[in-house]
C-alpha angles and dihedrals in degrees: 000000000000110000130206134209118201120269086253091054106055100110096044120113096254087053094062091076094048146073118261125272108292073244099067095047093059095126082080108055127132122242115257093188090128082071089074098056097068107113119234126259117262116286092264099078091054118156085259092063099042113030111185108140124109089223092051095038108166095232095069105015121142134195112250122240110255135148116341094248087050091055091047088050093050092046089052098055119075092175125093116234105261132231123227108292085010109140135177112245105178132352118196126191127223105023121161111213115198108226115191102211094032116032138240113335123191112211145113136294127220120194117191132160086266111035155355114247124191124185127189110198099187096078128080092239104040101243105229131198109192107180123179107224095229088065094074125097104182140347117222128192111217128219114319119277109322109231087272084062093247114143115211128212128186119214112201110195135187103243096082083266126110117195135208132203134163131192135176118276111259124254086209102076084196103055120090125243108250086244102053077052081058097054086058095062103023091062096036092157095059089042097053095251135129121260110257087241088072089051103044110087098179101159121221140197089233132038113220089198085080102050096090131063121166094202090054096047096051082049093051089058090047095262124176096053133148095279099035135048137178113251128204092201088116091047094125098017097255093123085050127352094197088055129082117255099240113074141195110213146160110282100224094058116092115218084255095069096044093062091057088045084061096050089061094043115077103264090354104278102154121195106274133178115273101167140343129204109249085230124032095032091235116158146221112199132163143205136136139270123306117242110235113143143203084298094052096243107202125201119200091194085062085041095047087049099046087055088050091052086053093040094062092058103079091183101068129023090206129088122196120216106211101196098178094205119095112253098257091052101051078039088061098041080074084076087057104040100272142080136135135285124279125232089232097048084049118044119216098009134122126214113210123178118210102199097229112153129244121257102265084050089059096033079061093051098051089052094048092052090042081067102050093042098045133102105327122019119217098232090198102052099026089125102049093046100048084053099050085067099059097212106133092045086066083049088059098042089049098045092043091049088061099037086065100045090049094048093049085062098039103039090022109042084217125140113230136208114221126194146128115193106290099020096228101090127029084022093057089051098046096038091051097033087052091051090048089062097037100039109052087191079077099066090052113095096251094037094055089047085059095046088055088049092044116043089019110033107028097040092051120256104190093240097163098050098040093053106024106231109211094343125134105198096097086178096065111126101214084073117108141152092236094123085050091049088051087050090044099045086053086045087056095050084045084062104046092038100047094179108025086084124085085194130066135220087271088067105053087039080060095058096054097041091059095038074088113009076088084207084118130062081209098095105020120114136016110273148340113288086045088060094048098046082047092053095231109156081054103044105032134043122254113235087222085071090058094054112037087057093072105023094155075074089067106022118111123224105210095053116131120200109233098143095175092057115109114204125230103186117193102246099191116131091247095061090052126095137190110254095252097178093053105028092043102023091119096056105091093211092060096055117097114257081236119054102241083205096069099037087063093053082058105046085051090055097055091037084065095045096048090050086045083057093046092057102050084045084055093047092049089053097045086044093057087032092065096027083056090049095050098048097057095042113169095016117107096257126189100245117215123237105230110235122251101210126157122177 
């Protein structure tokens, strides 16, 4: 396989053996024009129901000025457009909402099961807030009536944003503020109601649930082989409840052994097969921590399986052990029964710690950023804050974690081990982020969407949990940013490998829009078996579905398909950057004076016109080519080489 420094790291010294950057080989690209024929999703998932774009953001969206009876429509109409199942809930007259780059604007407030809409009708354009409920993390009242009888309530929401409304106190003591009507909705889980993605029937040309097989996958990547098989152990989820029930495994343990491998691994989560390299046969596999104890427990079953997993690897006779945590703190999990494996107890293998913090560690680091981003940055001392949140740092340590782990099966043909404690957090960001460098059918649209399926849905990223769906109780521990440091991290490589990406910044700005917006089953429970007991793939859409129906919105134009190239992105704090587009998006003065967004639709547009070009000009060529032939038959004649031109 091809492999590709940064742009940055061409002329390093590891970049000397290898082939340039997939950037800097972009007069070879293939044409990606059957993107633009996709047709566009129904009416009802228009930008001004789902906002998701950095560029329309709903915080600070605007009408566009058409025809004069359109105007005059819009203006009429104070109600959102709903979606399917959407309905309006409460309305209330006369709210101020406090915007913090624009003032105080009066308007009205529509509450509905899905969102929150404000229009303020005293602005040319009409100034419009459309807020999915799920977004929202708590509502505060603040303070009791002010002196002019207006009652105040914060919104904090989860997308780094806090909102402020007032309205006048009610004459009617029994009737309930419109935002007390909110909570309702907006923590549907706390209050014994259904999830809006249960509700919502928006019908789609593809379906997204079916996106994503496990047994093609594994197919894709050549398993079963002589030294790997597919296993059905999990079948029912009795070996691991928080796995998925199909299984890559050494070929050589019985499902037998592999039940007395789980009951050594924390929740069971034996090492299992994420991805192998077409040629060398290394391996990435995953699991969680051992659980050896302050005693130092030992299993010779583990130890017999890490040895297969090396085994089947004929290039290396060393296996690495990634644990993500730093040292002190899988030092400390042996108070509690667990800990990490020792080089005696497993022979030829190395144990490496990659220093990644634990979730409460990261929770802390987003809110600490969220201060500094929003709503006002502090230009003079912009640096030193940023750093005292020590967010990108977590971007490095995670980046670099995979970067080594990618570049021991690359460089090194040798097959690695990858788990944190539990295996659903930091492992999920390491194992996906790894694949990303070393498969280029990952950074594709569809193949990103199977990664996400794969290494973060299947094997049971505690979604739920992480990010709270419809649950009011903002305090709750078990909540992190690890699937946003995941985002951010491929945001990073997207950076730093323009063109190595099929898919462009709005898209992963969609995914993370609807990881709370809870209009999609996609991202809802914990695992798989509680998806499947929940019936989500039949009751809910698939984002996916969304996506993949107008795939010309997140395709990049400048994407080049070398799908053999490895990455190897410089992970150094200088060459990081804060994601702008997703962290700031709602501050109007850090938004470009040209929307990005549309520039690539053109861009798209002409790339197809120009291959278009190319082809007819190919045509024309082959066409002479064979006309010359046949009229000088039997005469030495000169042949022409077609030309192999992409654009």
């Amino acid at each position: 396989m091809e492999k590709s420094g940064s742009v940055d790291s061409l002329g390093s010294k590891r970049s000397s053996s290898r082939q340039p950057s997939v950037d800097s080989l972009s007069s070879t690209s293939t044409s990606r024009s059957d993107r633009s024929a996709q047709a566009k999703p129904p009416s009802a998932m228009s930008s001004d129901s789902v906002a998701t774009s950095a560029e329309l953001s709903p915080e600070l969206r605007v009408k566009p000025k058409t025809h004069a009876k359109q105007v005059l429509r819009d203006s009429d109409k104070e109600e959102p457009q709903l979606l399917p199942n959407e309905k309006v809930q409460d309305m209330a007259q006369d709210v101020t909402y406090f915007c913090p780059f624009i003032g105080a604007l009066r308007g009205t407030v529509t509450a509905t099961n899905y969102r929150l809409f404000f229009k303020c009708m005293d602005r040319e354009p009409a100034f419009v807030l459309d807020l999915p409920l799920g977004v929202v993390s708590r509502v505060e009242k603040i303070g009791s009536a002010s002196t002019r009888g207006d009652v105040s309530y914060g919104l904090v929401c989860k997308d780094m944003r806090n909102l402020r409304f007032a309205h006048k106190q009610l004459d009617d003591t029994l009737r309930k503020s419109i935002f007390e009507v909110l909570m309702k909705f907006a923590f549907p889980v706390s209050n014994g109601l259904q999830i809006f993605a249960f509700e919502y029937g928006q019908v789609f040309p593809e379906n997204g649930w079916k996106v994503y097989d496990a047994v093609s996958e594994y197919k894709r990547q050549g398993i079963p082989n002589e030294s790997w098989r597919i296993t059905k152990v999990n079948d029912h989820y009795e070996v691991c409840d928080t796995y998925p029930s199909t299984l890559a495994v050494p070929v050589n343990i019985p499902d037998e052994e592999l039940k007395r491998v789980a009951a050594f691994r924390a929740k069971g989560r034996i090492p299992v097969l994420s991805w192998i390299h077409p040629e060398s046969q290394a391996t990435v596999t995953r699991c969680s921590q051992p659980m050896v104890g302050v005693n130092g427990k030992r299993s010779k079953e583990d130890e017999k399986y890490l040895q297969a997993i090396m085994d089947a690897n004929a290039q290396s006779h060393k296996l690495f052990i990634f644990d993500a945590r730093p040292s002190v703190n899988a030092a400390a999990n042996k108070m509690k029964g667990g800990g990490y494996e020792s080089e005696d107890a497993y022979q030829n293998a190395e144990l490496v710690f990659l220093d990644i913090h634990n979730i409460h560690v990261m929770r802390e680091s987003l809110r600490k950023l969220k201060d500094v981003v929003y709503p006002n940055i502090e230009d003079s001392h912009w640096l030193s804050n940023l750093e005292s949140t020590h967010w990108l740092e977590h971007i490095k340590l995670i980046l670099a974690g995979a970067l080594r782990i990618a570049d021991k099966v690359e460089s090194g043909k040798t097959s690695v081990v990858v788990h944190c404690s539990d295996g659903w957090d930091r492992t999920g960001q390491l194992t996906s982020l790894a694949m990303l460098m070393l498969d280029g059918y990952y950074r594709t649209i569809r193949g990103f969407e199977v990664l996400l399926e794969k290494e973060w849905l299947s094997f049971g990223h505690r979604f739920q949990l992480r990010i709270g769906h419809g649950d009011k109780n903002h305090t709750d521990a078990d909540r992190s940013p690890v699937f946003i440091q995941f985002i951010d991290c491929v945001w990073q490589l997207t950076r730093q490998f323009p063109a190595a990406f099929e898919f462009n910044e709005y898209f992963l700005v969609t995914i993370l829009d609807h990881l709370y917006s809870c209009l999609f089953g996609t991202f809802l429970c914990n695992s798989e078996q509680q998806r499947l007991k929940e019936e989500i793939p039949k009751r809910t859409v698939s984002l996916w579905s969304y996506i993949n129906s107008q795939l010309e919105e997140f395709t990049n134009p400048l994407y080049v398909n070398y799908s053999n190239h490895v990455l190897f992105p410089v992970v150094s704090l200088r060459h990081l950057e804060l994601w702008v587009g997703y962290y700031i998006r709602w501050n109007p003065r850090m938004r470009p004076q040209e929307p990005v967004h549309q520039r690539y639709k053109e861009l798209l547009a002409k790339r197809a016109e120009l291959q278009k070009r190319v082809d007819e000009l190919q045509r024309e060529v082959t066409n002479r080519s064979a006309s010359s032939s046949s009229e000088r038959a039997g005469s030495p004649t000169r042949s022409i080489t077609p030309v192999q031109t992409f654009v």
